[in-house]
Amino acid sequence: AERTELLATGNASVEYALAVPGEPPNWTTNATATHLRTAHGTLAELLAEAAMSRVSFEGHRLSRAGIDFERTVATTTRNRLHERGHRIAVRARWEPYRGAPLNATMGVGERPPPGTDVDAATTTVASPAPAANDRLQQVAAESGYTGVASVVATATIRGLFPPQRAQLALDGDYPGDRLMTCRYRRMGTLTRAGELSVESTSVSDLNAALTDALAARLAADMQRRFDSPEAAARAVDTGNVTITVRTWEP
């Protein structure tokens, strides 16, 4: 519990470099400098952000742009929580519903050995995706798995591709424009939305296409995973990243 409190209240700044695919434009005089970024926040917020950097669909990553950020956050967390005589493992996880094929996990430290006496505590950080609305049970009753999946997909795509930020990135300079373009195309491939014409399509239309494709995939998964749409609705938690801290004596 003390370590979890430290994550929730301790602040940190981390410097990192974006991993940008391909060669920089010819006009870029110092590509290395354009890749550098600094992030501020509590350790828990940084862990949650690092987890979301690792979003995957059926085990395939959406983007590798934040690999250095994830590594730096892991190192910072490990150094802050280190205590002689104890082992510590931290796991930040986001999944829009229990067992979803789309999820994100960030781990720091090794897993406790089997049979070890482990103390554990959890906290949550708001995810980029909005929380599912409080009418989800009604949606389940009226529209079944399709309705629940649509709500989840809408929240998820809005979190992964915030309309205003996505448009600013696409209209902006290198490397933001390239990273967002790659992100849209990769999500289109993972969700089977097809090849997206990112340069000639509005963000609202891009997000709509991704939402429809993701909703179809999630509806099929929910139908296999849950006994009823209502059970699927009860498992939904799009709005939180859960951070679990485990400690044990070596």
XYZ file of N, CA and C in Angstrom, residues 69-247:
537
model
N 10.172 5.747 -24.330
C 9.381 6.271 -23.217
C 9.053 5.163 -22.230
N 8.621 4.028 -22.717
C 8.287 2.903 -21.852
C 9.505 2.450 -21.053
N 10.649 2.383 -21.717
C 11.882 1.957 -21.045
C 12.278 2.956 -19.954
N 12.159 4.237 -20.256
C 12.547 5.268 -19.297
C 11.603 5.280 -18.093
N 10.305 5.125 -18.326
C 9.343 5.068 -17.226
C 9.607 3.852 -16.349
N 9.926 2.728 -16.968
C 10.211 1.514 -16.195
C 11.433 1.724 -15.297
N 12.469 2.334 -15.849
C 13.680 2.583 -15.066
C 13.407 3.542 -13.910
N 12.676 4.607 -14.184
C 12.338 5.584 -13.153
C 11.517 4.944 -12.040
N 10.542 4.139 -12.409
C 9.701 3.457 -11.418
C 10.520 2.504 -10.568
N 11.363 1.742 -11.228
C 12.199 0.773 -10.503
C 13.107 1.473 -9.503
N 13.692 2.585 -9.906
C 14.599 3.311 -9.006
C 13.854 3.925 -7.823
N 12.657 4.433 -8.067
C 11.889 5.061 -6.981
C 11.396 4.041 -5.966
N 11.049 2.855 -6.424
C 10.437 1.867 -5.531
C 11.446 0.919 -4.893
N 12.687 1.015 -5.312
C 13.694 0.064 -4.816
C 13.827 0.145 -3.295
N 13.855 -1.014 -2.673
C 14.046 -1.094 -1.224
C 14.837 -2.353 -0.913
N 15.906 -2.186 -0.195
C 16.750 -3.328 0.152
C 15.952 -4.354 0.970
N 16.077 -5.607 0.581
C 15.399 -6.666 1.310
C 14.016 -7.003 0.783
N 13.551 -6.299 -0.238
C 12.245 -6.596 -0.818
C 12.335 -6.603 -2.344
N 11.534 -7.431 -2.951
C 11.359 -7.431 -4.401
C 10.019 -6.778 -4.710
N 9.973 -6.035 -5.806
C 8.752 -5.302 -6.159
C 8.446 -5.510 -7.635
N 7.193 -5.751 -7.929
C 6.724 -5.852 -9.308
C 5.510 -4.942 -9.477
N 5.493 -4.219 -10.564
C 4.390 -3.300 -10.862
C 3.797 -3.680 -12.221
N 2.484 -3.660 -12.289
C 1.803 -3.980 -13.545
C 0.684 -2.975 -13.778
N 0.767 -2.267 -14.892
C -0.295 -1.350 -15.295
C -1.028 -1.992 -16.474
N -2.352 -2.086 -16.363
C -3.104 -2.766 -17.421
C -4.400 -2.035 -17.732
N -4.672 -1.918 -19.012
C -5.942 -1.395 -19.501
C -6.558 -2.428 -20.433
N -7.814 -2.709 -20.202
C -8.583 -3.532 -21.134
C -10.017 -3.022 -21.096
N -10.602 -2.745 -22.253
C -11.934 -2.138 -22.276
C -13.007 -3.030 -21.659
N -12.771 -4.316 -21.658
C -13.596 -5.257 -20.891
C -12.742 -6.485 -20.614
N -13.145 -7.247 -19.635
C -12.357 -8.391 -19.194
C -12.085 -9.359 -20.332
N -10.801 -9.592 -20.620
C -10.414 -10.541 -21.649
C -10.457 -10.008 -23.064
N -10.622 -8.712 -23.247
C -10.745 -8.137 -24.588
C -9.491 -8.392 -25.423
N -9.642 -8.584 -26.742
C -8.473 -8.788 -27.593
C -7.648 -7.519 -27.765
N -8.243 -6.363 -27.467
C -7.540 -5.091 -27.486
C -7.220 -4.715 -26.047
N -5.934 -4.562 -25.729
C -5.557 -4.268 -24.356
C -4.172 -3.652 -24.324
N -3.728 -3.270 -23.142
C -2.410 -2.665 -22.981
C -1.856 -3.036 -21.613
N -0.607 -3.469 -21.575
C 0.013 -3.860 -20.319
C 1.441 -3.353 -20.254
N 1.796 -2.797 -19.117
C 3.160 -2.344 -18.857
C 3.625 -2.995 -17.563
N 4.715 -3.733 -17.605
C 5.216 -4.402 -16.422
C 6.592 -3.890 -16.030
N 6.809 -3.749 -14.745
C 8.113 -3.352 -14.207
C 8.491 -4.364 -13.137
N 9.630 -5.003 -13.284
C 10.056 -6.004 -12.311
C 9.602 -7.395 -12.716
N 10.182 -8.376 -12.061
C 9.875 -9.776 -12.360
C 8.618 -10.230 -11.641
N 8.064 -11.322 -12.118
C 6.894 -11.899 -11.444
C 7.319 -12.590 -10.147
N 6.463 -12.550 -9.118
C 6.794 -13.281 -7.883
C 6.910 -14.780 -8.159
N 7.874 -15.444 -7.537
C 7.996 -16.894 -7.715
C 6.752 -17.604 -7.190
N 6.397 -18.736 -7.766
C 5.234 -19.503 -7.283
C 5.395 -19.873 -5.810
N 4.315 -19.754 -5.073
C 4.313 -20.128 -3.675
C 4.849 -19.081 -2.727
N 5.269 -17.943 -3.252
C 5.821 -16.880 -2.407
C 4.695 -16.102 -1.734
N 4.920 -15.706 -0.505
C 3.971 -14.874 0.226
C 4.078 -13.447 -0.309
N 3.030 -12.983 -0.954
C 3.069 -11.697 -1.670
C 2.045 -10.737 -1.082
N 2.471 -9.495 -0.857
C 1.548 -8.417 -0.507
C 1.221 -7.652 -1.780
N -0.034 -7.247 -1.935
C -0.443 -6.560 -3.158
C -1.429 -5.450 -2.851
N -1.370 -4.402 -3.664
C -2.320 -3.287 -3.568
C -2.511 -2.720 -4.968
N -3.666 -2.102 -5.195
C -3.963 -1.567 -6.518
C -4.432 -0.123 -6.424
N -4.266 0.580 -7.527
C -4.827 1.921 -7.698
C -5.230 2.059 -9.152
N -5.976 3.079 -9.479
C -6.388 3.285 -10.862
C -6.038 4.698 -11.305
N -5.815 4.820 -12.606
C -5.577 6.112 -13.252
C -6.530 6.197 -14.431
N -7.087 7.357 -14.658
C -8.004 7.519 -15.789
C -7.278 7.234 -17.101
N -7.908 6.460 -17.954
C -7.334 6.164 -19.262
C -7.719 7.259 -20.255
N -7.086 7.297 -21.433
C -7.490 8.274 -22.441
C -8.909 8.044 -22.964
N -9.390 6.810 -22.838
C -10.734 6.491 -23.318
C -11.768 6.913 -22.287
N -12.857 7.535 -22.727
C -13.904 7.897 -21.761
C -14.556 6.663 -21.162
N -15.076 6.819 -19.968
C -15.787 5.720 -19.328
C -17.056 5.398 -20.108
N -17.411 4.129 -20.152
C -18.649 3.732 -20.814
C -19.833 4.369 -20.105
N -20.857 4.722 -20.853
C -21.975 5.447 -20.237
C -22.770 4.553 -19.285
N -23.514 5.186 -18.398
C -24.237 4.447 -17.361
C -25.499 3.767 -17.899
N -25.753 3.903 -19.196
C -26.894 3.227 -19.821
C -26.488 1.914 -20.477
N -25.309 1.407 -20.137
C -24.794 0.256 -20.852
C -25.677 -0.976 -20.686
N -26.251 -1.163 -19.489
C -27.150 -2.304 -19.293
C -28.402 -2.158 -20.155
N -28.890 -0.943 -20.277
C -30.052 -0.711 -21.141
C -29.688 -0.970 -22.598
N -28.501 -0.529 -23.002
C -28.028 -0.800 -24.358
C -27.939 -2.300 -24.600
N -27.431 -3.029 -23.605
C -27.319 -4.476 -23.734
C -28.682 -5.123 -23.931
N -29.665 -4.649 -23.172
C -31.012 -5.222 -23.269
C -31.662 -4.893 -24.608
N -31.395 -3.701 -25.125
C -32.052 -3.258 -26.351
C -31.327 -3.683 -27.620
N -29.974 -3.696 -27.573
C -29.211 -3.915 -28.806
C -28.242 -5.079 -28.730
N -28.243 -5.799 -27.631
C -27.440 -7.003 -27.540
C -25.944 -6.755 -27.590
N -25.200 -7.794 -27.995
C -23.745 -7.686 -28.063
C -23.311 -6.562 -28.992
N -24.038 -6.375 -30.086
C -23.673 -5.339 -31.048
C -23.709 -3.959 -30.410
N -24.722 -3.700 -29.600
C -24.839 -2.402 -28.955
C -23.733 -2.165 -27.937
N -23.436 -3.186 -27.130
C -22.367 -3.056 -26.132
C -21.026 -2.846 -26.835
N -20.777 -3.628 -27.871
C -19.514 -3.511 -28.601
C -19.375 -2.141 -29.248
N -20.467 -1.589 -29.725
C -20.423 -0.264 -30.345
C -20.036 0.808 -29.338
N -20.586 0.721 -28.119
C -20.235 1.673 -27.065
C -18.753 1.563 -26.720
N -18.281 0.334 -26.575
C -16.879 0.113 -26.229
C -15.968 0.598 -27.347
N -16.312 0.279 -28.586
C -15.477 0.687 -29.718
C -15.435 2.200 -29.859
N -16.571 2.862 -29.647
C -16.614 4.316 -29.742
C -15.700 4.969 -28.712
N -15.776 4.488 -27.465
C -14.922 5.028 -26.406
C -13.452 4.738 -26.682
N -13.171 3.544 -27.166
C -11.788 3.139 -27.411
C -11.141 3.970 -28.516
N -11.829 4.107 -29.635
C -11.263 4.874 -30.747
C -11.126 6.342 -30.374
N -12.069 6.854 -29.623
C -11.952 8.247 -29.174
C -10.736 8.418 -28.259
N -10.435 7.413 -27.455
C -9.271 7.492 -26.585
C -7.960 7.340 -27.331
N -7.923 6.447 -28.312
C -6.694 6.203 -29.057
C -6.455 7.239 -30.149
N -7.540 7.845 -30.646
C -7.435 8.848 -31.704
C -8.291 10.059 -31.341
N -7.905 10.825 -30.316
C -8.699 11.998 -29.930
C -8.855 12.923 -31.142
N -10.079 13.241 -31.556
C -10.287 13.940 -32.830
C -9.453 15.210 -33.005
N -9.471 16.085 -32.022
C -8.754 17.349 -32.188
C -7.253 17.132 -32.248
N -6.727 16.311 -31.350
C -5.286 16.055 -31.341
C -4.853 15.304 -32.593
N -5.675 14.362 -33.038
C -5.334 13.605 -34.235
C -5.282 14.524 -35.458
N -6.255 15.434 -35.558
C -6.271 16.361 -36.694
C -5.076 17.298 -36.655
N -4.741 17.793 -35.464
C -3.582 18.674 -35.335
C -2.306 17.942 -35.735
N -2.198 16.679 -35.344
C -1.008 15.905 -35.699
C -0.921 15.689 -37.202
N -2.036 15.327 -37.825
C -2.032 15.078 -39.263
C -1.735 16.346 -40.061
N -2.188 17.483 -39.555
C -1.965 18.755 -40.243
C -0.631 19.396 -39.868
N 0.062 18.803 -38.896
C 1.276 19.413 -38.367
C 2.525 18.967 -39.090
N 3.644 19.137 -38.401
C 4.949 18.864 -38.980
C 5.454 17.478 -38.601
N 6.540 17.095 -39.236
C 7.254 15.871 -38.897
C 7.819 16.006 -37.482
N 7.779 14.959 -36.631
C 7.354 13.592 -36.937
C 5.901 13.290 -36.587
N 5.182 14.281 -36.013
C 3.816 14.013 -35.577
C 2.905 13.551 -36.691
N 3.025 14.169 -37.869
C 2.156 13.786 -38.977
C 2.409 12.353 -39.420
N 3.692 11.973 -39.473
C 4.001 10.606 -39.903
C 3.533 9.584 -38.879
N 3.759 9.872 -37.613
C 3.363 8.919 -36.581
C 1.857 8.715 -36.550
N 1.082 9.798 -36.696
C -0.365 9.645 -36.671
C -0.861 8.929 -37.917
N -0.265 9.207 -39.056
C -0.638 8.502 -40.283
C -0.379 7.010 -40.138
N 0.803 6.661 -39.618
C 1.131 5.246 -39.415
C 0.181 4.596 -38.417
N -0.192 5.354 -37.413
C -1.084 4.839 -36.367
C -2.454 4.504 -36.956
N -2.989 5.400 -37.776
C -4.281 5.135 -38.406
C -4.204 3.922 -39.327
N -3.172 3.863 -40.144
C -3.060 2.748 -41.083
C -2.889 1.414 -40.364
N -2.111 1.439 -39.291
C -1.902 0.210 -38.531
C -3.202 -0.260 -37.884
N -3.972 0.675 -37.324
C -5.237 0.299 -36.709
C -6.214 -0.221 -37.755
N -6.189 0.364 -38.938
C -7.031 -0.129 -40.022
C -6.700 -1.562 -40.377
N -5.415 -1.885 -40.383
C -4.991 -3.251 -40.678
C -5.393 -4.211 -39.567
N -5.149 -3.822 -38.319
C -5.435 -4.709 -37.192
C -6.926 -5.007 -37.054
N -7.763 -4.012 -37.305
C -9.207 -4.193 -37.137
C -9.901 -4.667 -38.400
N -9.119 -4.813 -39.482
C -9.664 -5.200 -40.795
C -10.603 -4.138 -41.355
N -10.306 -2.880 -41.025
C -11.071 -1.777 -41.611
C -10.640 -1.504 -43.043
N -9.554 -2.124 -43.456
C -9.050 -1.909 -44.803
C -7.995 -0.824 -44.833
N -7.512 -0.530 -46.025
C -6.486 0.501 -46.190
C -7.148 1.869 -46.148
N -6.785 2.657 -45.162
C -7.396 3.967 -44.970
C -6.667 5.030 -45.780
N -7.431 5.878 -46.470
C -6.848 6.987 -47.221
C -6.692 8.165 -46.269
N -5.657 8.098 -45.456
C -5.499 9.061 -44.361
C -5.359 10.484 -44.885
N -4.594 10.661 -45.945
C -4.325 12.008 -46.451
C -5.563 12.701 -46.992
N -6.537 11.944 -47.471
C -7.694 12.560 -48.123
C -9.003 12.339 -47.380
N -8.939 11.854 -46.147
C -10.146 11.558 -45.379
C -10.120 12.332 -44.069
N -11.273 12.862 -43.682
C -11.343 13.623 -42.432
C -11.157 12.694 -41.230
N -10.723 13.262 -40.117
C -10.544 12.478 -38.899
C -11.859 11.868 -38.454
N -12.946 12.592 -38.582
C -14.241 12.046 -38.161
C -14.598 10.805 -38.982
N -14.304 10.826 -40.281
C -14.597 9.661 -41.119
C -13.628 8.512 -40.847
N -12.362 8.858 -40.599
C -11.390 7.823 -40.242
C -11.804 7.124 -38.949
N -12.179 7.920 -37.954
C -12.583 7.338 -36.671
C -13.853 6.520 -36.803
N -14.776 6.980 -37.638
C -16.018 6.225 -37.855
C -15.728 4.865 -38.479
N -14.812 4.842 -39.456
C -14.462 3.575 -40.099
C -13.808 2.620 -39.101
N -12.908 3.144 -38.284
C -12.252 2.303 -37.292
C -13.231 1.824 -36.227
N -14.148 2.697 -35.821
C -15.138 2.322 -34.805
C -16.014 1.188 -35.302
N -16.493 1.288 -36.544
C -17.351 0.236 -37.108
C -16.604 -1.098 -37.195
N -15.348 -1.036 -37.655
C -14.578 -2.274 -37.804
C -14.274 -2.891 -36.438
N -13.886 -2.058 -35.495
C -13.570 -2.570 -34.149
C -14.810 -3.114 -33.471
N -15.940 -2.430 -33.619
C -17.188 -2.890 -33.006
C -17.573 -4.280 -33.508
N -17.399 -4.516 -34.803
C -17.730 -5.829 -35.359
C -16.841 -6.918 -34.763
N -15.554 -6.608 -34.611
C -14.635 -7.597 -34.035
C -14.951 -7.847 -32.563
N -15.253 -6.777 -31.828
C -15.534 -6.924 -30.398
C -16.858 -7.640 -30.160
N -17.862 -7.366 -30.993
C -19.154 -8.032 -30.828
C -18.995 -9.544 -30.968
N -18.202 -9.970 -31.963
C -17.969 -11.402 -32.154
C -17.222 -11.984 -30.960
N -16.257 -11.237 -30.436
C -15.497 -11.718 -29.278
C -16.373 -11.807 -28.042
N -17.203 -10.786 -27.813
C -18.094 -10.796 -26.651
C -19.056 -11.973 -26.699
N -19.554 -12.278 -27.880
C -20.518 -13.371 -28.010
C -19.866 -14.708 -27.653
N -18.589 -14.854 -27.971
C -17.870 -16.085 -27.604
C -17.523 -16.109 -26.122
N -17.283 -14.941 -25.545
C -16.702 -14.856 -24.208
C -17.745 -14.805 -23.084
N -18.914 -14.202 -23.355
C -19.896 -13.956 -22.297
C -21.212 -14.683 -22.587
N -21.889 -15.060 -21.504
C -23.145 -15.795 -21.633
C -24.293 -14.912 -22.126
N -24.172 -13.599 -21.902
C -25.258 -12.692 -22.310
C -24.680 -11.301 -22.556
N -25.400 -10.458 -23.322
C -24.950 -9.071 -23.501
C -24.851 -8.327 -22.171
N -25.754 -8.647 -21.242
C -25.715 -7.991 -19.930
C -24.431 -8.337 -19.182
N -23.988 -9.598 -19.291
C -22.731 -10.004 -18.658
C -21.552 -9.272 -19.300
N -21.611 -9.120 -20.614
C -20.563 -8.366 -21.308
C -20.537 -6.919 -20.826
N -21.709 -6.321 -20.666
C -21.790 -4.930 -20.215
C -21.213 -4.757 -18.823
N -21.437 -5.737 -17.956
C -20.911 -5.652 -16.583
C -19.388 -5.722 -16.550
N -18.786 -6.308 -17.576
C -17.335 -6.470 -17.602
C -16.616 -5.254 -18.179
N -17.371 -4.290 -18.685
C -16.766 -3.143 -19.375
C -16.163 -2.151 -18.376
N -14.954 -1.714 -18.671
C -14.305 -0.642 -17.901
C -13.308 0.057 -18.827
N -13.811 0.914 -19.686
C -12.947 1.586 -20.656
C -12.164 2.738 -20.035
N -12.631 3.267 -18.911
C -12.114 4.531 -18.411
C -10.961 4.461 -17.444
N -10.457 3.257 -17.135
C -9.409 3.156 -16.113
C -8.248 2.275 -16.545
N -7.061 2.692 -16.141
C -5.877 1.828 -16.165
C -5.651 1.378 -14.729
N -5.590 0.075 -14.501
C -5.395 -0.473 -13.163
C -3.910 -0.757 -12.930
N -3.395 -0.243 -11.829
C -1.983 -0.444 -11.492
C -1.904 -1.286 -10.224
N -1.221 -2.406 -10.316
C -1.068 -3.330 -9.198
C 0.396 -3.398 -8.780
N 0.636 -3.250 -7.495
C 1.986 -3.351 -6.937
C 2.056 -4.607 -6.072
N 3.051 -5.447 -6.316
C 3.278 -6.644 -5.515
C 4.664 -6.558 -4.881
N 4.741 -6.911 -3.613
C 6.036 -6.940 -2.919
C 6.194 -8.276 -2.212
